[in-house]
Structure formats: structure tokens, C-alpha cells
Tab-separated table of C-alpha atoms and ligand atoms in Angstrom:
chain	number	residue	atom	x	y	z
A	1	UNK	CA	0.814	-29.732	8.651
A	2	UNK	CA	4.368	-30.337	9.743
A	3	UNK	CA	5.058	-27.707	12.379
A	4	UNK	CA	8.526	-26.234	12.415
A	5	UNK	CA	9.005	-27.951	9.100
A	6	UNK	CA	10.176	-26.892	5.679
A	7	UNK	CA	8.890	-28.255	2.413
A	8	UNK	CA	9.468	-26.908	-1.062
A	9	UNK	CA	5.993	-25.324	-0.929
A	10	UNK	CA	5.921	-23.688	2.498
A	11	UNK	CA	7.691	-23.317	5.817
A	12	UNK	CA	6.289	-22.824	9.284
A	13	UNK	CA	7.576	-21.070	12.369
A	14	UNK	CA	5.754	-20.944	15.698
A	15	UNK	CA	5.704	-17.922	18.022
A	16	UNK	CA	7.504	-15.897	15.362
A	17	UNK	CA	8.698	-12.313	15.721
A	18	UNK	CA	7.292	-9.929	13.090
A	19	UNK	CA	9.656	-7.031	13.869
A	20	UNK	CA	11.672	-7.534	10.697
A	21	UNK	CA	8.472	-7.969	8.697
A	22	UNK	CA	6.877	-4.556	9.205
A	23	UNK	CA	8.277	-1.227	8.048
A	24	UNK	CA	7.466	0.475	11.385
A	25	UNK	CA	9.902	-2.008	12.930
A	26	UNK	CA	7.622	-2.677	15.909
A	27	UNK	CA	7.653	-5.931	17.817
A	28	UNK	CA	4.655	-8.251	17.561
A	29	UNK	CA	4.490	-12.022	17.583
A	30	UNK	CA	2.493	-14.398	15.437
A	31	UNK	CA	1.282	-17.663	16.962
A	32	UNK	CA	2.283	-19.197	13.648
A	33	UNK	CA	4.046	-17.745	10.617
A	34	UNK	CA	3.761	-19.590	7.308
A	35	UNK	CA	5.799	-18.578	4.257
A	36	UNK	CA	4.097	-19.964	1.167
A	37	UNK	CA	6.280	-20.340	-1.920
A	38	UNK	CA	3.861	-22.367	-4.055
A	39	UNK	CA	0.228	-21.325	-3.917
A	40	UNK	CA	-1.025	-24.886	-4.588
A	41	UNK	CA	-0.143	-25.438	-0.922
A	42	UNK	CA	-3.103	-23.216	0.064
A	43	UNK	CA	-5.530	-26.106	-0.622
A	44	UNK	CA	-3.694	-28.245	1.909
A	45	UNK	CA	-3.093	-25.453	4.425
A	46	UNK	CA	-6.711	-24.266	4.492
A	47	UNK	CA	-7.745	-27.841	5.204
A	48	UNK	CA	-6.274	-27.504	8.700
A	49	UNK	CA	-8.582	-26.270	11.470
A	50	UNK	CA	-6.268	-23.452	12.549
A	51	UNK	CA	-6.491	-21.836	9.112
A	52	UNK	CA	-10.068	-22.829	8.372
A	53	UNK	CA	-11.509	-21.311	11.530
A	54	UNK	CA	-8.842	-19.149	13.115
A	55	UNK	CA	-7.749	-15.605	12.312
A	56	UNK	CA	-5.433	-15.512	9.283
A	57	UNK	CA	-3.504	-12.363	8.415
A	58	UNK	CA	-1.877	-12.164	5.002
A	59	UNK	CA	1.358	-10.218	5.080
A	60	UNK	CA	3.357	-8.932	2.133
A	61	UNK	CA	6.372	-6.772	2.953
A	62	UNK	CA	4.574	-5.171	5.901
A	63	UNK	CA	4.896	-1.624	4.553
A	64	UNK	CA	1.273	-0.726	5.232
A	65	UNK	CA	0.418	-2.368	8.513
A	66	UNK	CA	0.684	-1.255	12.145
A	67	UNK	CA	0.783	-4.039	14.742
A	68	UNK	CA	-0.518	-2.774	18.081
A	69	UNK	CA	-0.612	-6.299	19.539
A	70	UNK	CA	0.408	-9.892	18.889
A	71	UNK	CA	-1.481	-11.897	16.284
A	72	UNK	CA	-3.209	-14.886	17.910
A	73	UNK	CA	-3.484	-17.002	14.751
A	74	UNK	CA	-1.649	-17.604	11.513
A	75	UNK	CA	0.292	-14.945	9.632
A	76	UNK	CA	0.619	-16.111	6.072
A	77	UNK	CA	3.178	-14.597	3.766
A	78	UNK	CA	2.893	-15.234	0.035
A	79	UNK	CA	6.380	-15.585	-1.363
A	80	UNK	CA	5.460	-17.021	-4.772
A	81	UNK	CA	7.418	-15.543	-7.673
A	82	UNK	CA	7.223	-15.284	-11.446
A	83	UNK	CA	6.110	-13.043	-14.309
A	84	UNK	CA	4.406	-14.709	-17.288
A	85	UNK	CA	3.783	-12.841	-20.533
A	86	UNK	CA	0.268	-13.746	-21.740
A	87	UNK	CA	0.206	-11.497	-24.822
A	88	UNK	CA	2.324	-8.767	-26.306
A	89	UNK	CA	0.859	-6.828	-29.219
A	90	UNK	CA	-0.385	-3.361	-30.146
A	91	UNK	CA	-3.011	-3.735	-27.394
A	92	UNK	CA	-0.186	-3.744	-24.840
A	93	UNK	CA	1.763	-6.130	-22.683
A	94	UNK	CA	-0.523	-8.534	-20.826
A	95	UNK	CA	1.207	-10.249	-17.928
A	96	UNK	CA	0.394	-12.424	-14.951
A	97	UNK	CA	2.539	-11.523	-11.959
A	98	UNK	CA	2.838	-13.653	-8.826
A	99	UNK	CA	1.771	-11.957	-5.582
A	100	UNK	CA	5.198	-12.302	-3.973
A	101	UNK	CA	7.040	-10.263	-6.596
A	102	UNK	CA	8.354	-6.915	-5.367
A	103	UNK	CA	6.267	-4.086	-6.880
A	104	UNK	CA	9.145	-1.816	-7.905
A	105	UNK	CA	10.969	-4.728	-9.583
A	106	UNK	CA	7.881	-5.340	-11.705
A	107	UNK	CA	7.673	-1.627	-12.635
A	108	UNK	CA	11.271	-1.736	-13.866
A	109	UNK	CA	10.747	-5.078	-15.627
A	110	UNK	CA	7.816	-3.553	-17.577
A	111	UNK	CA	9.814	-0.416	-18.435
A	112	UNK	CA	12.675	-2.584	-19.726
A	113	UNK	CA	10.147	-4.379	-21.959
A	114	UNK	CA	9.201	-1.004	-23.451
A	115	UNK	CA	5.764	-0.824	-21.808
A	116	UNK	CA	4.659	2.451	-20.234
A	117	UNK	CA	2.261	3.879	-17.703
A	118	UNK	CA	3.693	2.371	-14.522
A	119	UNK	CA	6.525	4.927	-14.321
A	120	UNK	CA	4.536	7.241	-12.014
A	121	UNK	CA	4.198	4.333	-9.570
A	122	UNK	CA	7.942	3.655	-9.286
A	123	UNK	CA	9.478	2.980	-5.860
A	124	UNK	CA	6.230	2.321	-4.001
A	125	UNK	CA	7.277	-0.300	-1.434
A	126	UNK	CA	5.604	-3.678	-1.114
A	127	UNK	CA	4.516	-6.697	-3.107
A	128	UNK	CA	2.478	-7.039	-6.274
A	129	UNK	CA	-0.121	-9.009	-4.285
A	130	UNK	CA	-0.734	-6.084	-1.937
A	131	UNK	CA	-0.968	-3.470	-4.711
A	132	UNK	CA	-4.693	-4.050	-5.416
A	133	UNK	CA	-5.635	-4.014	-1.703
A	134	UNK	CA	-5.609	-0.232	-1.383
A	135	UNK	CA	-5.238	0.426	-5.126
A	136	UNK	CA	-1.784	1.936	-4.695
A	137	UNK	CA	-1.380	5.343	-6.242
A	138	UNK	CA	1.111	8.154	-6.654
A	139	UNK	CA	2.069	11.047	-8.907
A	140	UNK	CA	-1.208	11.049	-10.812
A	141	UNK	CA	-1.635	7.302	-11.431
A	142	UNK	CA	-3.393	4.401	-9.705
A	143	UNK	CA	-2.646	0.717	-10.199
A	144	UNK	CA	-6.310	-0.066	-10.952
A	145	UNK	CA	-5.876	1.516	-14.399
A	146	UNK	CA	-3.550	-1.347	-15.343
A	147	UNK	CA	-5.295	-4.297	-13.661
A	148	UNK	CA	-7.381	-6.673	-15.800
A	149	UNK	CA	-7.980	-9.380	-13.259
A	150	UNK	CA	-6.977	-10.535	-9.795
A	151	UNK	CA	-6.519	-14.203	-8.899
A	152	UNK	CA	-7.499	-15.025	-5.362
A	153	UNK	CA	-7.892	-17.878	-2.950
A	154	UNK	CA	-11.433	-17.368	-1.679
A	155	UNK	CA	-11.601	-18.600	1.922
A	156	UNK	CA	-15.402	-18.723	1.782
A	157	UNK	CA	-15.648	-21.152	-1.147
A	158	UNK	CA	-12.198	-22.710	-0.545
A	159	UNK	CA	-11.347	-22.239	-4.229
A	160	UNK	CA	-9.105	-20.257	-6.517
A	161	UNK	CA	-11.228	-17.625	-8.276
A	162	UNK	CA	-10.473	-14.930	-10.845
A	163	UNK	CA	-12.107	-11.528	-10.366
A	164	UNK	CA	-12.221	-9.000	-13.185
A	165	UNK	CA	-11.339	-5.362	-12.557
A	166	UNK	CA	-14.983	-4.251	-12.199
A	167	UNK	CA	-15.586	-6.846	-9.467
A	168	UNK	CA	-12.613	-5.485	-7.528
A	169	UNK	CA	-14.489	-2.167	-6.914
A	170	UNK	CA	-11.348	-0.055	-6.958
A	171	UNK	CA	-11.521	3.480	-5.603
A	172	UNK	CA	-9.101	5.933	-3.958
A	173	UNK	CA	-7.051	3.806	-1.514
A	174	UNK	CA	-9.862	1.267	-1.502
A	175	UNK	CA	-11.078	-2.003	-3.062
A	176	UNK	CA	-13.279	-5.009	-2.456
A	177	UNK	CA	-10.255	-6.703	-0.865
A	178	UNK	CA	-9.799	-3.976	1.717
A	179	UNK	CA	-13.466	-4.219	2.669
A	180	UNK	CA	-13.402	-8.031	2.867
A	181	UNK	CA	-9.943	-8.390	4.327
A	182	UNK	CA	-10.622	-11.814	5.912
A	183	UNK	CA	-11.977	-13.396	2.751
A	184	UNK	CA	-9.505	-13.089	-0.110
A	185	UNK	CA	-5.844	-13.975	-0.514
A	186	UNK	CA	-4.431	-12.466	-3.680
A	187	UNK	CA	-2.146	-15.007	-5.350
A	188	UNK	CA	-1.477	-13.236	-8.680
A	189	UNK	CA	-2.442	-10.126	-10.611
A	190	UNK	CA	-3.013	-9.820	-14.341
A	191	UNK	CA	-1.965	-6.483	-15.806
A	192	UNK	CA	-2.370	-4.849	-19.187
A	193	UNK	CA	0.414	-2.301	-19.557
A	194	UNK	CA	0.157	-0.080	-22.657
A	195	UNK	CA	2.855	0.081	-25.304
A	196	UNK	CA	2.013	3.684	-26.073
A	197	UNK	CA	0.553	6.184	-23.657
A	198	UNK	CA	1.084	9.919	-23.160
A	199	UNK	CA	3.407	10.661	-20.242
A	200	UNK	CA	1.788	12.136	-17.149
A	201	UNK	CA	3.887	15.052	-16.021
A	202	UNK	CA	1.301	17.232	-14.312
A	203	UNK	CA	1.722	16.099	-10.720
A	204	UNK	CA	3.516	18.800	-8.737
A	205	UNK	CA	7.281	18.454	-8.945
A	206	UNK	CA	7.701	16.062	-11.906
A	207	UNK	CA	8.500	18.694	-14.549
A	208	UNK	CA	10.835	20.538	-12.181
A	209	UNK	CA	12.653	17.305	-11.339
A	210	UNK	CA	13.063	16.409	-15.026
A	211	UNK	CA	14.440	19.901	-15.655
A	212	UNK	CA	16.887	19.500	-12.760
A	213	UNK	CA	17.971	16.181	-14.305
A	214	UNK	CA	18.636	18.014	-17.592
A	215	UNK	CA	15.953	15.996	-19.421
A	216	UNK	CA	14.291	17.975	-22.209
A	217	UNK	CA	12.610	15.048	-23.939
A	218	UNK	CA	11.248	12.748	-21.209
A	219	UNK	CA	10.743	8.991	-21.636
A	220	UNK	CA	8.922	6.568	-19.313
A	221	UNK	CA	12.306	5.624	-17.829
A	222	UNK	CA	13.277	9.228	-17.102
A	223	UNK	CA	9.873	9.885	-15.513
A	224	UNK	CA	10.400	6.810	-13.304
A	225	UNK	CA	13.782	8.240	-12.320
A	226	UNK	CA	12.274	11.674	-11.559
A	227	UNK	CA	9.531	10.093	-9.426
A	228	UNK	CA	12.146	7.977	-7.638
A	229	UNK	CA	14.247	11.042	-6.816
A	230	UNK	CA	11.218	13.016	-5.625
A	231	UNK	CA	10.080	10.154	-3.402
A	232	UNK	CA	13.555	9.659	-1.894
A	233	UNK	CA	13.698	13.351	-1.021
A	234	UNK	CA	10.175	13.720	0.309
A	235	UNK	CA	9.630	10.548	2.319
A	236	UNK	CA	11.727	9.077	5.131
A	237	UNK	CA	13.391	5.748	4.256
A	238	UNK	CA	11.861	2.970	6.393
A	239	UNK	CA	15.328	1.365	6.501
A	240	UNK	CA	16.487	4.387	8.521
A	241	UNK	CA	13.296	5.494	10.264
A	242	UNK	CA	10.314	3.169	10.722
A	243	UNK	CA	7.183	4.328	8.880
A	244	UNK	CA	4.406	3.182	6.540
A	245	UNK	CA	4.312	6.104	4.104
A	246	UNK	CA	1.162	8.205	4.468
A	247	UNK	CA	-0.481	7.282	7.735
A	248	UNK	CA	-3.814	8.942	6.888
A	249	UNK	CA	-5.787	9.076	3.661
A	250	UNK	CA	-6.421	12.442	2.086
A	251	UNK	CA	-10.024	13.086	3.250
A	252	UNK	CA	-12.824	13.137	0.685
A	253	UNK	CA	-15.487	15.698	1.573
A	254	UNK	CA	-18.423	17.267	-0.235
A	255	UNK	CA	-17.652	20.282	-2.363
A	256	UNK	CA	-19.646	22.755	-0.231
A	257	UNK	CA	-17.754	21.824	2.947
A	258	UNK	CA	-14.435	22.086	1.070
A	259	UNK	CA	-15.394	25.546	-0.220
A	260	UNK	CA	-16.253	26.763	3.297
A	261	UNK	CA	-12.928	25.438	4.639
A	262	UNK	CA	-11.036	27.086	1.791
A	263	UNK	CA	-12.785	30.390	2.516
A	264	UNK	CA	-11.340	30.258	6.043
A	265	UNK	CA	-8.005	28.683	5.059
A	266	UNK	CA	-7.062	29.788	1.527
A	267	UNK	CA	-3.739	27.889	1.672
A	268	UNK	CA	-5.420	24.458	1.964
A	269	UNK	CA	-4.577	22.343	-1.124
A	270	UNK	CA	-7.666	20.634	-2.620
A	271	UNK	CA	-8.221	18.392	-5.638
A	272	UNK	CA	-11.364	17.385	-7.517
A	273	UNK	CA	-12.247	13.756	-6.848
A	274	UNK	CA	-14.804	11.260	-8.157
A	275	UNK	CA	-18.560	11.641	-7.545
A	276	UNK	CA	-18.393	15.426	-7.118
A	277	UNK	CA	-16.277	15.134	-3.969
A	278	UNK	CA	-13.236	17.184	-3.063
A	279	UNK	CA	-10.006	15.701	-1.734
A	280	UNK	CA	-8.228	17.698	0.971
A	281	UNK	CA	-4.523	17.544	1.779
A	282	UNK	CA	-4.203	15.671	5.072
A	283	UNK	CA	-0.519	16.672	5.274
A	284	UNK	CA	-1.440	20.355	5.203
A	285	UNK	CA	-4.131	19.924	7.884
A	286	UNK	CA	-1.683	18.058	10.151
A	287	UNK	CA	1.074	20.604	9.643
A	288	UNK	CA	-1.274	23.535	10.322
A	289	UNK	CA	-2.557	21.773	13.445
A	290	UNK	CA	1.037	22.001	14.704
A	291	UNK	CA	1.854	18.273	14.635
A	292	UNK	CA	4.660	18.132	12.060
A	293	UNK	CA	7.921	17.060	13.703
A	294	UNK	CA	6.197	16.525	17.087
A	295	UNK	CA	6.982	13.418	19.119
A	296	UNK	CA	6.180	11.685	22.367
A	297	UNK	CA	9.015	9.356	23.252
A	298	UNK	CA	9.864	7.446	20.089
A	299	UNK	CA	6.460	7.927	18.425
A	300	UNK	CA	6.077	11.005	16.268
A	301	UNK	CA	5.263	12.759	13.031
A	302	UNK	CA	8.111	13.097	10.552
A	303	UNK	CA	9.676	16.555	10.297
A	304	UNK	CA	10.116	15.823	6.587
A	305	UNK	CA	6.464	15.084	5.712
A	306	UNK	CA	3.464	15.759	7.959
A	307	UNK	CA	1.514	12.714	6.751
A	308	UNK	CA	4.132	10.217	7.885
A	309	UNK	CA	3.958	8.682	11.361
A	310	UNK	CA	7.439	7.572	12.402
A	311	UNK	CA	9.090	5.260	14.903
A	312	UNK	CA	12.229	7.013	16.136
A	313	UNK	CA	13.526	3.734	17.561
A	314	UNK	CA	11.790	1.703	20.210
A	315	UNK	CA	8.152	2.859	20.029
A	316	UNK	CA	5.607	0.073	20.344
A	317	UNK	CA	2.734	-0.204	17.901
A	318	UNK	CA	0.331	0.810	20.688
A	319	UNK	CA	2.367	3.991	21.360
A	320	UNK	CA	2.386	4.858	17.653
A	321	UNK	CA	-1.350	4.315	17.432
A	322	UNK	CA	-1.969	6.467	20.526
A	323	UNK	CA	0.148	9.246	19.016
A	324	UNK	CA	-1.751	9.008	15.713
A	325	UNK	CA	-5.058	9.321	17.533
A	326	UNK	CA	-3.800	12.500	19.203
A	327	UNK	CA	-3.004	13.919	15.748
A	328	UNK	CA	-6.458	12.972	14.540
A	329	UNK	CA	-8.066	14.762	17.507
A	330	UNK	CA	-6.062	17.942	16.938
A	331	UNK	CA	-7.006	18.057	13.269
A	332	UNK	CA	-10.649	17.456	14.145
A	333	UNK	CA	-10.680	20.198	16.806
A	334	UNK	CA	-9.037	22.711	14.524
A	335	UNK	CA	-10.738	21.955	11.183
A	336	UNK	CA	-13.724	19.683	11.863
A	337	UNK	CA	-12.241	17.046	9.522
A	338	UNK	CA	-12.042	13.345	10.429
A	339	UNK	CA	-8.827	11.670	9.298
A	340	UNK	CA	-8.967	7.979	8.447
A	341	UNK	CA	-5.854	5.806	8.791
A	342	UNK	CA	-4.485	4.370	5.567
A	343	UNK	CA	-2.536	1.308	6.839
A	344	UNK	CA	-4.142	-1.765	8.295
A	345	UNK	CA	-4.245	-1.382	12.090
A	346	UNK	CA	-3.943	-4.746	13.847
B	401	FAD	P1	1.502	-5.278	3.634
B	401	FAD	O1	1.843	-4.046	4.391
B	401	FAD	O2	2.171	-6.523	4.030
B	401	FAD	O3	-0.076	-5.481	3.688
B	401	FAD	C1	-0.948	-4.394	3.494
B	401	FAD	C2	-2.389	-4.910	3.537
B	401	FAD	O4	-2.611	-5.784	2.437
B	401	FAD	C3	-2.699	-5.758	4.775
B	401	FAD	O5	-4.053	-5.573	5.092
B	401	FAD	C4	-2.479	-7.187	4.308
B	401	FAD	O6	-3.228	-8.120	5.037
B	401	FAD	C5	-2.941	-7.098	2.874
B	401	FAD	N1	-2.265	-8.024	1.967
B	401	FAD	C6	-0.945	-8.001	1.610
B	401	FAD	N2	-0.698	-8.933	0.677
B	401	FAD	C7	-1.862	-9.572	0.440
B	401	FAD	C8	-2.266	-10.633	-0.424
B	401	FAD	N3	-1.412	-11.245	-1.250
B	401	FAD	N4	-3.568	-11.046	-0.394
B	401	FAD	C9	-4.452	-10.453	0.425
B	401	FAD	N5	-4.139	-9.438	1.254
B	401	FAD	C10	-2.864	-8.994	1.263
B	401	FAD	N6	1.121	3.363	-0.933
B	401	FAD	C11	0.577	4.009	-1.996
B	401	FAD	O7	-0.530	3.674	-2.434
B	401	FAD	N7	1.244	5.027	-2.603
B	401	FAD	C12	2.433	5.454	-2.188
B	401	FAD	O8	3.003	6.370	-2.761
B	401	FAD	C13	3.033	4.795	-1.068
B	401	FAD	N8	4.234	5.181	-0.591
B	401	FAD	C14	4.784	4.558	0.488
B	401	FAD	C15	6.034	4.985	0.940
B	401	FAD	C16	6.644	4.355	2.017
B	401	FAD	C17	7.994	4.835	2.487
B	401	FAD	C18	5.986	3.255	2.658
B	401	FAD	C19	6.643	2.554	3.791
B	401	FAD	C20	4.736	2.841	2.213
B	401	FAD	C21	4.115	3.498	1.123
B	401	FAD	N9	2.857	3.112	0.644
B	401	FAD	C22	2.323	3.731	-0.460
B	401	FAD	C23	2.114	2.007	1.278
B	401	FAD	C24	2.557	0.614	0.766
B	401	FAD	O9	3.693	0.721	-0.018
B	401	FAD	C25	1.467	-0.050	-0.052
B	401	FAD	O10	0.255	-0.116	0.659
B	401	FAD	C26	1.857	-1.468	-0.487
B	401	FAD	O11	0.932	-1.966	-1.421
B	401	FAD	C27	1.955	-2.430	0.698
B	401	FAD	O12	2.555	-3.636	0.248
B	401	FAD	P2	3.046	-4.742	1.278
B	401	FAD	O13	3.436	-5.942	0.500
B	401	FAD	O14	4.078	-4.168	2.164
B	401	FAD	O15	1.694	-5.026	2.068
B	402	EPU	N1	2.114	19.256	2.491
B	402	EPU	C1	2.190	19.971	3.656
B	402	EPU	N2	3.100	19.586	4.602
B	402	EPU	C2	3.916	18.533	4.423
B	402	EPU	C3	3.841	17.783	3.227
B	402	EPU	C4	2.920	18.154	2.266
B	402	EPU	O1	1.453	20.938	3.863
B	402	EPU	O2	4.706	18.247	5.340
B	402	EPU	C5	1.124	19.659	1.463
B	402	EPU	C6	1.783	20.429	0.327
B	402	EPU	O3	0.964	21.528	0.017
B	402	EPU	C7	1.761	19.452	-0.836
B	402	EPU	C8	0.533	18.599	-0.526
B	402	EPU	O4	0.499	18.519	0.893
B	402	EPU	O5	1.663	20.096	-2.041
B	402	EPU	C9	0.592	17.214	-1.120
B	402	EPU	O6	1.807	16.562	-0.698
B	402	EPU	P1	2.419	15.321	-1.493
B	402	EPU	O7	2.593	15.664	-2.932
B	402	EPU	O8	3.588	14.832	-0.748
B	402	EPU	O9	1.250	14.255	-1.471
B	402	EPU	P2	0.356	13.686	-0.293
B	402	EPU	O10	-1.059	14.084	-0.553
B	402	EPU	O11	0.878	14.020	1.031
B	402	EPU	C10	-0.160	11.496	-1.613
B	402	EPU	C11	-0.241	10.047	-1.302
B	402	EPU	C12	1.155	9.430	-1.307
B	402	EPU	C13	1.763	9.616	-2.680
B	402	EPU	C14	1.837	11.111	-2.960
B	402	EPU	C15	2.363	11.405	-4.341
B	402	EPU	C16	-2.190	9.673	0.085
B	402	EPU	C17	-2.708	9.384	1.444
B	402	EPU	N3	-0.874	9.832	-0.016
B	402	EPU	O12	0.521	12.113	-0.535
B	402	EPU	O13	1.037	8.038	-1.043
B	402	EPU	O14	3.056	9.060	-2.752
B	402	EPU	O15	0.504	11.675	-2.861
B	402	EPU	O16	1.395	11.119	-5.285
B	402	EPU	O17	-2.974	9.722	-0.856
B	402	EPU	C18	0.985	6.448	0.734
B	402	EPU	O18	-0.164	6.198	0.380
B	402	EPU	O19	1.567	5.825	1.650
B	402	EPU	C19	1.726	7.500	0.039
B	402	EPU	C20	2.941	7.875	0.372
């Protein structure tokens, strides 16, 4: 491994700042930062002791990670690119997309090819390689619906392996990869994007946005545009105000507990979820607990959306995490509900 070196496959930087590589904009340093452009290099890289035995953190665009400290080992960023069409017929568009592609670029690439289904997932930040980690979802769709297989570097067997969708154990903001975060590096994702699929317009706000756009006969592209507009209005832009989108997951609780909460708080939004569970709105709980727009120094909750933890400027990751724990405690005291963070906390 040539330290401080550049090759066509990867480049290495020691004691690297990660401030520009996380959407909270907090400072943290990596003992070593490796940008990998060609995934074949992983065989060589994982032959070195520091990667074989030391802590390795895979970083995409850093839009779902909170660094509360420096990283003592290697931070590895997969910057491989490319979209290969594997098949294109009435069954849909089957494509293999490199992990380093930007998610929203892929959504728009698929729409331009006349495929549909991904429009509800427009403008979610991050890479294609990170999309399966928490099974990204929005506006009534989840990426798992479109994933056929995930190609990984398996650190345990030191091999490239392909996992089919069932093996990935996708669930709400969850997957095998999230549970075994040290083991798998996602190098590419194989998608099957339908050619024909009914539009999903039922998520709150989509129909109203289309109407405001003057669209009477929506297409996948106009739905993508409506979702994009809604997202820009609802969520703070990390380029202006550091954040990682929703900081907590919407809690899944059993139906009886949800019914008793609703009896006391009729305004609480709830949704039916898998396995007879009920999903509660974390944003509503946080707002009702009085935390929306609150701050302590530069760490706070957005005044635009109660589920978004924000860095008003110079907050450290540790300060943001301490603030988030205060929010969690207030929600627990008031409603008896435990909130679970969505981003990876380092
Ligand atoms: P990172 O933040 O770099 O990494 C996230 C996690 O994935 C880390 O644990 C990391 O180690 C791991 N990881 C990343 N790449 C790989 C890889 N190739 N192999 C193995 N592990 C990897 N998410 C939603 O689901 N829905 C939303 O609507 C949504 N809206 C958002 C809005 C904003 C403004 C922001 C800032 C974030 C939002 N998010 C949303 C969260 C975020 O966009 C997703 O989690 C996204 O998939 C993160 O991609 P990333 O490349 O930035 O991953
Ligand atoms: N609400 C409040 N106060 C607020 C904001 C929202 O009470 O400040 C209530 C409203 O009643 C609203 C409800 O919460 O109707 C739901 O709000 P929203 O539609 O914004 O969705 P969300 O549950 O807050 C989830 C995802 C988002 C995703 C949106 C749209 C999670 C944790 N978050 O947010 O994903 O974009 O739905 O589908 O599931 C992310 O994961 O980072 C993310 C942004």
C-alpha cells in the first residue's frame, strides 16, 4: 500500500478531515482515508493488516452518519461509477449500478429511459451503494421493491459475493447490512425497474403538489418533480444547514399500545405497518414534547421539521448527539415511547 499515493484504482490520505464528507458538517478525522475508484483494488487493500484487522468504516456521501469522535482506522469511500443495462424487455429494465453513483442521478437516468417506480424516491441524498443499507424510503415507496441483488465484498470470506433480495432481509429502515455493518461492503446493486406500474399518489401532499403544478394527467417524471418540490420545501438543505434528514426512525409499536396513545392524543398520526405493528409519527411526538425549533448553542431541532437534528454552524458531533439524547428523554417522559436514531452514530 503506497501511503499518500495515487493510483488509477485508489488514493490514500493520512489523518484526513471528514468535515466535507458528512452532511452535518462536523469535524472528525480518519487515521486513513482511502478513495476506491476500481473495486478490484479491494482484494489488494484487504490484504494489508490495517484493513484486515482494524476498524474499517465505509462512507458514501456521509448524509446518514453522525461522527461524535475521530475514526481510529480506515475510512473507505467507494467512488466506482457506471450503469450497465443487463436486460430491457416487458419484464422491466434490469441494471447493475456501481455503488459510487449518486442515487438521484440514477433515479433520473431510469426515468429518462422510460422506466417507472423510482419517482417517489427522487432527491434522496447519497450513493446507490448506501441505498440498501437502511432500505431508503419516501413518499410511499422503498428501494427494496426494486432490488434484485446486491454485490458485496465480504470481509469475512475475503471474496466478492452476490446476495439476492431475500438474503438482504430488508425491512423499514433496516437490512442485513445495517445489522452486520462491519462485514459487508456494497460494491454494486442490481435493480429491476418496471416499464409499467401504476403511479403512487396517495402519500400526503403529492396530489396537492401536482395540482399546484397544474398537472392533471401525471407521469412518472411529473411525480418525481412533485416529490422534489415537496422535499425542498419540507426539509432543510444540508448545503445551508447541516443535517442528516430524519434523525429518528418512526417508532414501530404494537397495535394495543398505539390505540391507548391515540385515545389520549387523538392528533397523533399513525400508519399500519408490517407484522400487525403500528408506526407512530416521531416528528409529531417531538413537536408535542416542545422540542421543535429548540437549540443549545449550535445543536438543535429544525424549526422546519421536528424530526431533523441540525447543526447551526459549529456544533461538534458530540454536542449534536447530546442534544438528540435530550430530545429522546423528553419524548420518553411525555409519551413512554423510545426513539431510535436513524443515522449511523460513530
Ligand atoms: P453514508 O451516510 O455515507 O453512509 C450511511 C451508512 O451506510 C453508514 O453506516 C455507512 O457505513 C454505510 N455505507 C455507505 N455506503 C456503503 C457501502 N457501499 N457499503 C457498505 N456500507 C455502506 N433516507 C431515506 O431513507 N429517506 C429519505 O427520504 C431521506 N431523506 C434525507 C434527506 C436529507 C436532507 C438527508 C441529509 C438525508 C436523508 N436520508 C433519507 C438519509 C440518506 O439520504 C440515506 O440514508 C442515504 O442512503 C445515505 O447515503 P450516503 O451515501 O450518504 O451514505
Ligand atoms: N409532523 C409534525 N411536525 C413536523 C413535521 C411533521 O407533527 O414538524 C407530522 C405531520 O403530522 C406529518 C407527519 O408528521 O403529517 C409525517 O411527516 P412527513 O410526511 O414529513 O414524514 P416523516 O414521517 O417525518 C418520513 C421519513 C422521511 C421521508 C418522509 C416522506 C422516516 C424516519 N422518515 O418522515 O425520510 O422523506 O417520511 O416519505 O421514516 C429520512 O429517512 O431521513 C427521511 C427524511
